[in-house]
Coordinates of C-alpha atoms in Angstrom, one line a residue:
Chain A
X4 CA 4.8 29.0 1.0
X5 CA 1.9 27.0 0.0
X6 CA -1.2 29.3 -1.4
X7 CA -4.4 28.0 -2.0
X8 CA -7.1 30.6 -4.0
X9 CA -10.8 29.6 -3.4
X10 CA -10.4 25.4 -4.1
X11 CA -13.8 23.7 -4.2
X12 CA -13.8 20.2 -4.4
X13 CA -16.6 17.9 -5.6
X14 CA -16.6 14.4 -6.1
X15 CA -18.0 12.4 -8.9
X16 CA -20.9 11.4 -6.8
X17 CA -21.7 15.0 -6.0
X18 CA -20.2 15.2 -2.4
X19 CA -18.6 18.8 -2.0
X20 CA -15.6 17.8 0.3
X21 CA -14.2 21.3 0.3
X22 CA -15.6 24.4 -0.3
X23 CA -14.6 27.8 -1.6
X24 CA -11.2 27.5 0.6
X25 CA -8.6 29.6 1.0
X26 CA -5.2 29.3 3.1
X27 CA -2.0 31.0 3.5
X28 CA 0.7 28.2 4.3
X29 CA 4.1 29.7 5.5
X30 CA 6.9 27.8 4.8
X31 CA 9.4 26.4 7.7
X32 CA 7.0 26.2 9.9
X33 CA 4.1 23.5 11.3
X34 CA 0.2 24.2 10.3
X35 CA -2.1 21.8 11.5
X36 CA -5.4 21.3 10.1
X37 CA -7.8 20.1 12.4
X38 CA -11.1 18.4 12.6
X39 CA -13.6 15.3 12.6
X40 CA -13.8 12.9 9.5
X41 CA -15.6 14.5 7.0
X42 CA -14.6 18.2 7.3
X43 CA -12.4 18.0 4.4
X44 CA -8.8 18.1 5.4
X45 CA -7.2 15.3 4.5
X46 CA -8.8 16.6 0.9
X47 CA -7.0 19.5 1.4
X48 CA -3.6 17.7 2.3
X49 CA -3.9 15.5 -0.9
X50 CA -4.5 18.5 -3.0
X51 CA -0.7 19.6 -2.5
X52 CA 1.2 16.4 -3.8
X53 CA -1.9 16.2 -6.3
X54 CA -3.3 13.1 -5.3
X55 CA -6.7 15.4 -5.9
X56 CA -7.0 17.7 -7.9
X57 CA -9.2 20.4 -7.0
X58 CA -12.2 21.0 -9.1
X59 CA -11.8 24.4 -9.4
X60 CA -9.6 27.3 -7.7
X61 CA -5.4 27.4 -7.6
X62 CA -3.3 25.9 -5.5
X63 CA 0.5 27.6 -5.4
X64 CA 3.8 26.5 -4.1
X65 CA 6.2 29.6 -4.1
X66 CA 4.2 31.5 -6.9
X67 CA 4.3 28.6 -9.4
X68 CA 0.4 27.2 -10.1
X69 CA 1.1 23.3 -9.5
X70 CA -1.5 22.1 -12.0
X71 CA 1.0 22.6 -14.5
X72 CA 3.2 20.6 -12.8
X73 CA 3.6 16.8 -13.2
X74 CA 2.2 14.6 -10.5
X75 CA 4.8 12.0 -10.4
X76 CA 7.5 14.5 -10.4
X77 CA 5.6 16.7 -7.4
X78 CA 5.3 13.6 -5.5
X79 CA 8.8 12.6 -5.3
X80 CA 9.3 16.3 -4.1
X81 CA 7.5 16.5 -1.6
X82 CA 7.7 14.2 2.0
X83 CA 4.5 12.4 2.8
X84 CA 4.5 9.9 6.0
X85 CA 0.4 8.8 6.7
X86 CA -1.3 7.3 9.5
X87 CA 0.1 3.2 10.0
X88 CA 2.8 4.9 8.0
X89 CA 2.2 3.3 4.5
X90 CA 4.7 1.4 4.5
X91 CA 5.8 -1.2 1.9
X92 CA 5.5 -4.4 3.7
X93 CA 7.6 -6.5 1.3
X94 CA 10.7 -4.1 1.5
X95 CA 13.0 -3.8 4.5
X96 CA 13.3 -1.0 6.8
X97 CA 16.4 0.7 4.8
X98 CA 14.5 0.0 1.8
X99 CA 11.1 1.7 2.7
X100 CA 13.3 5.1 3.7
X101 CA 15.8 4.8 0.6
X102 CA 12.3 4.3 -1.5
X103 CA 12.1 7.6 -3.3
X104 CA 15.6 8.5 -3.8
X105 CA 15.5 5.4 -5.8
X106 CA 12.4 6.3 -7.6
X107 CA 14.5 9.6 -8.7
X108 CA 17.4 7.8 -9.7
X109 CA 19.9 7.9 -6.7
X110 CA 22.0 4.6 -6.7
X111 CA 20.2 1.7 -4.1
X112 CA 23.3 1.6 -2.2
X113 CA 24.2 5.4 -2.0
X114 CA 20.5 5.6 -1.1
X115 CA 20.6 2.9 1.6
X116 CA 23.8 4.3 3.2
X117 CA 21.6 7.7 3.4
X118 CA 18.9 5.4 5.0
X119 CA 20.9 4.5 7.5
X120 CA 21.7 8.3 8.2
X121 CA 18.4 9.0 8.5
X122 CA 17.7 6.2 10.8
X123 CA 20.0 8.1 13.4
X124 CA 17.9 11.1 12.5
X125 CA 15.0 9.8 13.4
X126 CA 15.9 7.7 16.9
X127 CA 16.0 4.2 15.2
X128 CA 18.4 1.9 16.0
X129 CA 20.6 1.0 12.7
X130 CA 20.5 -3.1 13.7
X131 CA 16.7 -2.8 12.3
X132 CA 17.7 -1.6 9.2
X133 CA 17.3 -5.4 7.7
X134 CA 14.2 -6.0 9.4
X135 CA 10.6 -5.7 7.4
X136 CA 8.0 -3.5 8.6
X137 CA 5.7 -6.3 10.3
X138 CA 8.6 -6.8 13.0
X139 CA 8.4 -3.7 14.1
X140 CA 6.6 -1.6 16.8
X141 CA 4.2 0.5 15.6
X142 CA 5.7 3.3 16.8
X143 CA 9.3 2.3 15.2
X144 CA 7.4 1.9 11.8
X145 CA 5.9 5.3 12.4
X146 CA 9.9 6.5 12.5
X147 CA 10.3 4.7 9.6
X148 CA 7.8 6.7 7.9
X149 CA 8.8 10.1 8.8
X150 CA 12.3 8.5 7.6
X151 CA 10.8 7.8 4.6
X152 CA 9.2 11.4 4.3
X153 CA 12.6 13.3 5.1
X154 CA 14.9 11.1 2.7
X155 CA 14.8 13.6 -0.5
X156 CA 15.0 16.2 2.4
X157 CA 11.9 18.1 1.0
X158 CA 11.4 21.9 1.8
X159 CA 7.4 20.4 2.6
X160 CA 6.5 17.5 4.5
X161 CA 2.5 16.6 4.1
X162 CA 1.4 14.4 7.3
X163 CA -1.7 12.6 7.6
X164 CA -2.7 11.4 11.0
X165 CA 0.9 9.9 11.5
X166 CA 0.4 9.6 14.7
X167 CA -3.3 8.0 14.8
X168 CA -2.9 4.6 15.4
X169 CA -0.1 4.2 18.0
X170 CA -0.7 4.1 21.8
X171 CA -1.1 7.4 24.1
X172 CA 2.5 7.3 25.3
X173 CA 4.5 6.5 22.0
X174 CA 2.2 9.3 20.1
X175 CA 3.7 11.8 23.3
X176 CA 6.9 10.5 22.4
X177 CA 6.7 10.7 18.7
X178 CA 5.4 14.4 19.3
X179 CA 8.4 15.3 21.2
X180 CA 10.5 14.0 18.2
X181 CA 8.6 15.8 15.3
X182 CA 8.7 19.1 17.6
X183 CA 12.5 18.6 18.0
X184 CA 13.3 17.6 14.3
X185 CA 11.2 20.3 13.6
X186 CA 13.7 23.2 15.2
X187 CA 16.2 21.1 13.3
X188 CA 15.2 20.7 10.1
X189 CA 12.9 23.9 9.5
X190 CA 10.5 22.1 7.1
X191 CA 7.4 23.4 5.8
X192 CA 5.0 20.9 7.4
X193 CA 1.3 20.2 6.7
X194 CA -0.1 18.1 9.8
X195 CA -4.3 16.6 9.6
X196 CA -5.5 15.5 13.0
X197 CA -8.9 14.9 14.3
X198 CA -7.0 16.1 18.1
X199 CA -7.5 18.9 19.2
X200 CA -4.4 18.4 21.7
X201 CA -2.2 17.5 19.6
X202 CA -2.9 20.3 16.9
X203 CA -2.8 22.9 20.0
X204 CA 0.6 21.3 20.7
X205 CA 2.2 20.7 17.6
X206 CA 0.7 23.9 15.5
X207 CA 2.3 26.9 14.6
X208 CA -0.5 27.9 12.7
X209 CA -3.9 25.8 13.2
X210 CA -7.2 25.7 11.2
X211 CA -10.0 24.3 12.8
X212 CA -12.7 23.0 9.9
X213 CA -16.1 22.4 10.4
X214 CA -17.7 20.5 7.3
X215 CA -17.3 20.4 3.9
X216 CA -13.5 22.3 4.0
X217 CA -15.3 25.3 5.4
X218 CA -12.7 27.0 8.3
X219 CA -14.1 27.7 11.5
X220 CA -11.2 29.5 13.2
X221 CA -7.3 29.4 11.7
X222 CA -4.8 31.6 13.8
X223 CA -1.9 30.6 16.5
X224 CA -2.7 28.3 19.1
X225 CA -2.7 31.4 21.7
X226 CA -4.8 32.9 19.7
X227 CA -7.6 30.5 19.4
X228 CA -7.5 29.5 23.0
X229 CA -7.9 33.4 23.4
X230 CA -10.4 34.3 21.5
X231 CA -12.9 31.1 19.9
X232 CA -14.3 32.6 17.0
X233 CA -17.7 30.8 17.8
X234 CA -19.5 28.1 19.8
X235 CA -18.2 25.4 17.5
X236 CA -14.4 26.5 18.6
X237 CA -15.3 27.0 22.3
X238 CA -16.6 23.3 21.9
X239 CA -13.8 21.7 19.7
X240 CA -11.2 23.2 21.8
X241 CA -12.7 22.2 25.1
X242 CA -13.2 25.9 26.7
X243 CA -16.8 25.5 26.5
X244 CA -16.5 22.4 29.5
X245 CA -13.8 24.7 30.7
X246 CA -11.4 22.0 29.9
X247 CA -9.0 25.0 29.2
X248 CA -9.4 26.9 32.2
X249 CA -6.6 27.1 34.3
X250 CA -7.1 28.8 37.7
X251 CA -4.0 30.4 40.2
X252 CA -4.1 29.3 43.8
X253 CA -2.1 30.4 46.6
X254 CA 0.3 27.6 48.0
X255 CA 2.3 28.4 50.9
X256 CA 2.6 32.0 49.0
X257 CA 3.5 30.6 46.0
X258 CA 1.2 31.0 42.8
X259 CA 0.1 27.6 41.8
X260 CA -1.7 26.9 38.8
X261 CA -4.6 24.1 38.3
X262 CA -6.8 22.7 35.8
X263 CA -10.4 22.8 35.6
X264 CA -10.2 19.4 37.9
X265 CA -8.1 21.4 41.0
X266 CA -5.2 19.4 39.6
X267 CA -1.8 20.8 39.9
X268 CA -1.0 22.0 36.4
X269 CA 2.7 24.0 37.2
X270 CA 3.8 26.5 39.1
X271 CA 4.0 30.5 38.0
X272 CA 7.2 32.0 37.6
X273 CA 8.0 35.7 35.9
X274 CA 8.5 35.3 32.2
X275 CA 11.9 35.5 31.3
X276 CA 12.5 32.7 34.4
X277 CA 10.7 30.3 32.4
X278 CA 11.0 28.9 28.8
X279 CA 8.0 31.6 27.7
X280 CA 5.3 30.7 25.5
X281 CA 6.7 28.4 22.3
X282 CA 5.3 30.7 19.6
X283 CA 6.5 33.9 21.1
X284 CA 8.7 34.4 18.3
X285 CA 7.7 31.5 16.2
X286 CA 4.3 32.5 14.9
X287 CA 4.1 32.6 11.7
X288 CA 0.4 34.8 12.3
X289 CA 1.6 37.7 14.9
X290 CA 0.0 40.6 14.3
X291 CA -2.8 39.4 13.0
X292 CA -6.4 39.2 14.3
X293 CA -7.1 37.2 16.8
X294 CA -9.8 34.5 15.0
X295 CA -9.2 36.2 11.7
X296 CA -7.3 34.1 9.1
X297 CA -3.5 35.3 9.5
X298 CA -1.6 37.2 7.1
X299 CA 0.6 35.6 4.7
X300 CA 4.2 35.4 6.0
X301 CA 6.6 37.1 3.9
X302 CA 9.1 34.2 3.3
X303 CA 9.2 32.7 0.4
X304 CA 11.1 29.3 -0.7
X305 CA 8.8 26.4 0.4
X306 CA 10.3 24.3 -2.6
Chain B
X11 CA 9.0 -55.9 -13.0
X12 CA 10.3 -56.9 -16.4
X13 CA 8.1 -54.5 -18.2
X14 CA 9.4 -51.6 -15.7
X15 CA 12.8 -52.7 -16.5
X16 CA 12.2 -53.3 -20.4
X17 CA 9.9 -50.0 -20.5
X18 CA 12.3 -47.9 -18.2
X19 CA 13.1 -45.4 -21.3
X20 CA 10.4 -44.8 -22.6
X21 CA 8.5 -44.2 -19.1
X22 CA 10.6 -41.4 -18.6
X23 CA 10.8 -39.9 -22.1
X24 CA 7.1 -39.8 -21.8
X25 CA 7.1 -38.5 -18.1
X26 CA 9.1 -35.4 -19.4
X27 CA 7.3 -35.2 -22.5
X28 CA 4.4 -35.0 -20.1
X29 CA 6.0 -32.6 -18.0
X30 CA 7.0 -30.6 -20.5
X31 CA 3.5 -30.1 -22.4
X32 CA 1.8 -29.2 -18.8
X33 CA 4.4 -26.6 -17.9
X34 CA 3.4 -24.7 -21.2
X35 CA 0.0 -24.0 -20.0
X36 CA 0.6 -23.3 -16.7
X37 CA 2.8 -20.7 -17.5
X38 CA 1.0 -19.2 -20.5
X39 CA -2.0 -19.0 -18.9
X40 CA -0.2 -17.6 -15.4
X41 CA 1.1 -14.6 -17.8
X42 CA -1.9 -14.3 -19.7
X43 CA -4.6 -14.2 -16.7
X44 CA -2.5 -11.7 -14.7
X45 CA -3.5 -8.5 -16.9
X46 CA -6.8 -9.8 -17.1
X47 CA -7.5 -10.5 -13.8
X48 CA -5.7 -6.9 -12.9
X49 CA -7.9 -5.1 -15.1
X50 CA -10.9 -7.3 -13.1
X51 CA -9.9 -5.5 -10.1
X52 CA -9.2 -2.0 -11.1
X53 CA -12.5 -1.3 -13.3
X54 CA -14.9 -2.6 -11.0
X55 CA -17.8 -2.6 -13.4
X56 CA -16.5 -5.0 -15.4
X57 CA -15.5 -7.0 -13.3
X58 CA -18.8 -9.1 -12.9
X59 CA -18.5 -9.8 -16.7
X60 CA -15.1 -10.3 -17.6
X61 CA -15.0 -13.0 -14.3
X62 CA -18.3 -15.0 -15.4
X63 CA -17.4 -14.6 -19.2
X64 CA -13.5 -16.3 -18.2
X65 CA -15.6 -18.5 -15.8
X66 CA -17.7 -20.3 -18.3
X67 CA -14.6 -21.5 -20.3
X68 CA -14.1 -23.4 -17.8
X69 CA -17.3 -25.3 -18.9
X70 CA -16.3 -26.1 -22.2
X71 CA -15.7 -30.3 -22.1
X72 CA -12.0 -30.3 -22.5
X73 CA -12.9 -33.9 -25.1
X74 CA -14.6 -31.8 -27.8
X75 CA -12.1 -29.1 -27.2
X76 CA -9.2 -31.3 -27.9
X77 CA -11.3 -32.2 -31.4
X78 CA -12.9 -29.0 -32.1
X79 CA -9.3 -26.8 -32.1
X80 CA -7.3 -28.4 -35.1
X81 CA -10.4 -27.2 -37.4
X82 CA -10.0 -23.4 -35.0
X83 CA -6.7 -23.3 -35.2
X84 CA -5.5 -25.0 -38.4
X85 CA -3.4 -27.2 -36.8
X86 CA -3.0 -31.0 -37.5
X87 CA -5.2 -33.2 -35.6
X88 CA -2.5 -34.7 -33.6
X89 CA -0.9 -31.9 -33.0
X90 CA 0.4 -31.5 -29.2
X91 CA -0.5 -27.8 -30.0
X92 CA -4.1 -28.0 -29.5
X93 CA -3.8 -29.7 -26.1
X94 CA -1.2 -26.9 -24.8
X95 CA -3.8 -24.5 -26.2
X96 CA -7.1 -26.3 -25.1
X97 CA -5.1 -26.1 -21.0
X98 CA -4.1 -22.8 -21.5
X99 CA -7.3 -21.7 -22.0
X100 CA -8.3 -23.4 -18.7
X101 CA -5.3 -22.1 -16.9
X102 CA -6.7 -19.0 -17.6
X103 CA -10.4 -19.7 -16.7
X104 CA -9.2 -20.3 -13.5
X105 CA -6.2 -18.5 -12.7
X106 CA -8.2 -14.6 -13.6
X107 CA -9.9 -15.1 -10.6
X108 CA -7.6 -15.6 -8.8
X109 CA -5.7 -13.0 -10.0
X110 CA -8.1 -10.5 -9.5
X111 CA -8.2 -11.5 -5.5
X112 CA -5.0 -11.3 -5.5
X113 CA -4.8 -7.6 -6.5
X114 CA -7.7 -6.9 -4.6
X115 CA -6.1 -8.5 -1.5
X116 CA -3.2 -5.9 -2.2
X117 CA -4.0 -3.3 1.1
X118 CA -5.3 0.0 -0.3
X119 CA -3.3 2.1 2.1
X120 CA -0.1 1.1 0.6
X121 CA -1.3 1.5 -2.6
X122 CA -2.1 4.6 -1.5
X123 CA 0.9 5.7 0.0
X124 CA 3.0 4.5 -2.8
X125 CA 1.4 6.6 -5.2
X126 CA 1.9 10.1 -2.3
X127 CA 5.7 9.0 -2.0
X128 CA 6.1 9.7 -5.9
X129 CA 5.4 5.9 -7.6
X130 CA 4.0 5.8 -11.6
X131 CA 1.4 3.4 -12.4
X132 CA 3.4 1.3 -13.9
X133 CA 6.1 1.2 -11.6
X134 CA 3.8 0.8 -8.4
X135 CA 2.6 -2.0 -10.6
X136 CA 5.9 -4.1 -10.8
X137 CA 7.7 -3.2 -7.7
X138 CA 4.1 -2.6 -5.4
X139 CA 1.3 -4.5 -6.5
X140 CA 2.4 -7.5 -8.1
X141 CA 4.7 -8.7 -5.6
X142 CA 2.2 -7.9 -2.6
X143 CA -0.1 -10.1 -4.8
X144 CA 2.1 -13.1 -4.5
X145 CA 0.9 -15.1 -2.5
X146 CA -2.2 -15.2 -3.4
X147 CA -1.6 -15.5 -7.0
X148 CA 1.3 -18.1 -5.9
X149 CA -1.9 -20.3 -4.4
X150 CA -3.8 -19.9 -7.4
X151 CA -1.2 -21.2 -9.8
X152 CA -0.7 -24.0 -7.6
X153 CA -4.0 -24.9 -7.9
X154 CA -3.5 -24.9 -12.1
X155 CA -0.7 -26.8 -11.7
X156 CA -2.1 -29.6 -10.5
X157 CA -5.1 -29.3 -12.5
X158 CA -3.4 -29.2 -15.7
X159 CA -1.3 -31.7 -15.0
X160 CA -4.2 -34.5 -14.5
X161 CA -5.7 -33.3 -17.2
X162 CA -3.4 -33.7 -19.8
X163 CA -3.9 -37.1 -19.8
X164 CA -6.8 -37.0 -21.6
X165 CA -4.8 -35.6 -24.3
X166 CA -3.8 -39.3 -24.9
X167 CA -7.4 -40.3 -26.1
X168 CA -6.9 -37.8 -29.5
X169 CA -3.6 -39.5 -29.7
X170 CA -1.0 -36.8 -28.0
X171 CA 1.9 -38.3 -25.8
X172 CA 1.2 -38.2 -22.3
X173 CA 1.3 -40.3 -19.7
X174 CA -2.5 -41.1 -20.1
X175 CA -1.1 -43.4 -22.7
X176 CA 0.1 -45.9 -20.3
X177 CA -3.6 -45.7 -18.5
X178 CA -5.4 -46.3 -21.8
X179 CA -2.8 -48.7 -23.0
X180 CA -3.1 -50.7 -19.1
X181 CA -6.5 -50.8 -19.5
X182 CA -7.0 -52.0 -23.1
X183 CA -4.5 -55.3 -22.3
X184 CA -5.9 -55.4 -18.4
X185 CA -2.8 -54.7 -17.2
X186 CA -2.8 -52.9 -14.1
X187 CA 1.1 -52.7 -13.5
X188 CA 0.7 -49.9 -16.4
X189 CA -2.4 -48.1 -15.6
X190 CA -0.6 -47.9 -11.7
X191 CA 2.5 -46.6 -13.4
X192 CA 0.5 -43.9 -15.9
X193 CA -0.8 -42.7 -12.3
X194 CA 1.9 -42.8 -10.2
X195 CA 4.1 -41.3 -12.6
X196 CA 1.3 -37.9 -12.9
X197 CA 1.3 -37.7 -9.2
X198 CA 5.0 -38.0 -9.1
X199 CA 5.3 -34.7 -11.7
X200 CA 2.1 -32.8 -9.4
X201 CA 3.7 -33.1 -6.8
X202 CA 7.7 -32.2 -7.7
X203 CA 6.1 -28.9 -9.6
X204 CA 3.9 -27.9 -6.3
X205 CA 7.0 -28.6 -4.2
X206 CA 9.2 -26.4 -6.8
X207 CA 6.5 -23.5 -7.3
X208 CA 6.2 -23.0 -3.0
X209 CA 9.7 -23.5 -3.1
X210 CA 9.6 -20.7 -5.7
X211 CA 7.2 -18.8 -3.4
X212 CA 9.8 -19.0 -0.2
X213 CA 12.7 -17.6 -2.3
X214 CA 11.0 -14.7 -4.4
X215 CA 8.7 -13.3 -1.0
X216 CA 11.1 -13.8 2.0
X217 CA 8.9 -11.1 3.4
X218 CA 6.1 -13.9 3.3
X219 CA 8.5 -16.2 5.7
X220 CA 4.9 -16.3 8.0
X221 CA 2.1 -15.0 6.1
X222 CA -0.2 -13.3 7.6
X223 CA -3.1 -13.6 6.0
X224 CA -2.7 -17.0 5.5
X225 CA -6.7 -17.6 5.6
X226 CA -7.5 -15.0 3.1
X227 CA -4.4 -17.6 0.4
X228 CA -7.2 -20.5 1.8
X229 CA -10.4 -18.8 1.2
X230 CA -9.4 -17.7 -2.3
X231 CA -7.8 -20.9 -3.2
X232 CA -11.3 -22.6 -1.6
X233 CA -13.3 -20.6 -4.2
X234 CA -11.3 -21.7 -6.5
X235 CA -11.7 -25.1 -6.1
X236 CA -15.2 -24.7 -6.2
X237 CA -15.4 -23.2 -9.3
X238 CA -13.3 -25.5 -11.5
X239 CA -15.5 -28.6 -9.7

């Protein structure tokens, strides 16, 4: 569980990037922070590896107040992929993954054999294991990066636009894989986006930021879709051009649903026909107020 | 052809002495510019001054340098040390520049990202920074290379072996066969250390098989040109 206690953060130049936040993260499962540039999230992200530190307020991971711990040390804790996944351009692909075990000490070739695991892991083929980043796909070098981010197999995983820079149908893809390595792995995952779809999809827990760090609406996806706390929500999320409204029409007697278009969204079936709603039993924020902030979840052992 | 064949020893003894007393400089002045120029890059307020203060050594007439060390440095006045020295300090004049582009040229996200993933300063130094830098700083000190080799030729005026000798020793008796092997023979040594430093380049960056950023190696190495003109 990641805590942070009213964090303000303001740069030497005077800027106030985040302001007065506070934010229940619960471990093993996905919150998404969401919002244009300049509404302080990726601030917030940094905070938790200290790449910032905050200017004044506590940050927490399980109980323990991280600015007494080491940076260096936190880092190599903690997975961290980033948008044109960061990688090191001058080391090959088992390389770039078997980076921080190396850093902490883990023999290069026990390291690259685990690289090679994790390529599997990930849905890369092993023959590019010798290849350097720039002949990859940019979607392959994304895998690389979350690779990279899972290869100390960190209880957190920070995740700044990952997926930002690769086409429409490699992102869906690469969405599909996170969501599936996800029910595998159980990591506590911190995911920035400026999309609002892809935070509605990917999001256990979401927090929707105006500017300056300030939250406009945090809660489950259902929940926000529900019940936008205000016109800036109803706008960010869409409902407001009724880009969320699905109607029911009747199709040879059977329920159909469509969009706001009159495009065929699905079909209706009774609940337990169907898959049922992803965060029926997932949410990490039942029970709490719709558009409130959600309640801290009770497990423990992010680290 | 009888004074190539009666001379042939001492052509080359002189062609290594001269290889010898340029490689010095080049790589003194390769190790010494590199923090320099590093530091250039990293505190940008200082970088203005510590690149025009380097800059203007350049301008020091390397004639007058030669003389003025021994007296500086309490050396001898034929002492091959002041031309090593009076080089070096050229290598660096133009090599911190280049240094500092080359750290620059170093892409900030991966900089940044190697410092998230758990990298010390001074490790993302050595295994990040300075190798991205390579080719960059790779043009730069082929650029010195050749510079320094030419130029210790005029070492041969205050009386240090080099192949300048032959030149001044051609010209003196008008004897152009010399003077024609004096150049040759610098050219020959340019152009076997620029063919060993890319060679150099290949094997230590096999990343760097097709660079891509081959016009930002030109436009650095451009500038630098222009500066020690």
């Amino acid at each position: 569980m990641i805590e942070f206690r009213s964090v303000t953060k303001r740069f030497p130049d005077g800027t106030v990037a985040v302001r007065d936040f506070s934010l229940v993260i619960p471990s093993r499962r996905i919150t998404v922070l969401v919002g244009s540039s300049g509404s302080g999230k990726t601030t917030i992200l940094r905070m938790i590896n200290r790449m910032v530190d905050p200017t004044s307020g506590t940050i927490e991971i399980d109980g323990d107040d991280i600015a007494g711990i080491e940076p260096v040390g936190l880092r190599r804790g903690i997975g961290y992929v980033m948008q044109n996944a960061g990688l090191l351009p001058h080391r090959r692909v088992a390389d770039n993954i078997a980076t921080v075990p190396v850093l902490r000490g883990v023999r290069r070739k026990d390291a690259r054999a685990r690289a090679l695991e994790l390529m599997d892991t990930v849905g890369l083929d092993r023959s590019l294991a010798e290849r350097y980043p720039s002949q990859l796909s940019g979607g392959q070098q994304q895998r690389v990066g979350v690779a990279r981010g899972l290869a100390v197999d960190p209880n957190i995983l920070l995740m700044d636009e990952p997926f930002g820079a690769v086409d429409p149908l490699v992102r869906a893809e690469l969405q599909r894989e996170l969501l599936r390595l996800q029910r595998d792995l159980d990591k506590t995952v911190v995911f920035v986006t400026h999309d609002i779809d892809e935070a509605l999809l990917l999001g256990d827990q979401i927090v929707i930021f105006t500017t300056g760090g300030i939250v406009a609406q945090a809660g489950t996806p259902q929940e926000i879709l529900a019940a936008p706390a205000d016109e800036f929500v109803a706008r960010f999320v869409g409902a407001d051009r009724g880009k969320r409204a699905l109607h029911v029409r009747e199709q040879n007697g059977r329920p159909v649903v469509v969009d706001s278009e009159g495009r065929a969204a699905g079909v209706l079936v009774p609940d337990d026909a169907g898959l049922g709603a992803r965060a029926g039993d997932g949410s990490p924020a039942d029970g709490s107020a719709p558009g409130g902030r959600p309640e801290p979840a009770r497990d423990g052992g992010a680290r | 052809m009888s004074w190539l064949l009666g001379n042939a020893d001492q052509i080359v003894q002189i062609t290594l002495v001269h290889a010898w007393y340029s490689a010095l400089p080049i790589v003194i002045g390769f190790v010494i510019a590199i923090p320099i120029g590093w530091l250039a890059n990293r505190y940008r307020v200082g970088r203005g001054t510590i690149l025009a203060v380097v800059g203007l050594l350049y301008a020091v007439p390397s004639l007058p340098l030669f003389v003025a060390l021994p007296s500086l440095l309490g050396t001898r006045i034929l002492d091959p040390a002041n031309v090593i020295v009076a080089l070096t300090i050229y290598a660096i004049a133009i090599m911190v520049r280049t240094a500092s582009d080359a750290f620059a040229s170093v892409e900030i996200d991966v900089l940044l990202s190697a410092t998230a993933v758990g990298f010390s300063t001074w490790r993302r130094f050595w295994s990040v920074e300075l190798p991205l830098a390579g080719p960059v700083l790779l043009s730069g000190i082929r650029v010195v290379s050749v510079s320094t080799i030419s130029l210790l030729s005029v070492g041969s005026v205050i009386g240090v072996t080099s192949l300048g000798y032959f030149f001044l020793d051609g010209f003196q008796r008008a004897f152009a066969l010399e003077i024609i092997v004096g150049i040759v023979g610098t050219i020959v040594i340019a152009v076997i250390s620029d063919l060993l430093l890319s060679l150099a380049g290949r094997l230590l960056m096999p990343w760097n098989a097709r660079p891509p950023s081959r016009r930002a190696v030109r436009r650095a190495e451009a500038r630098t040109l222009v500066e020690a003109a």
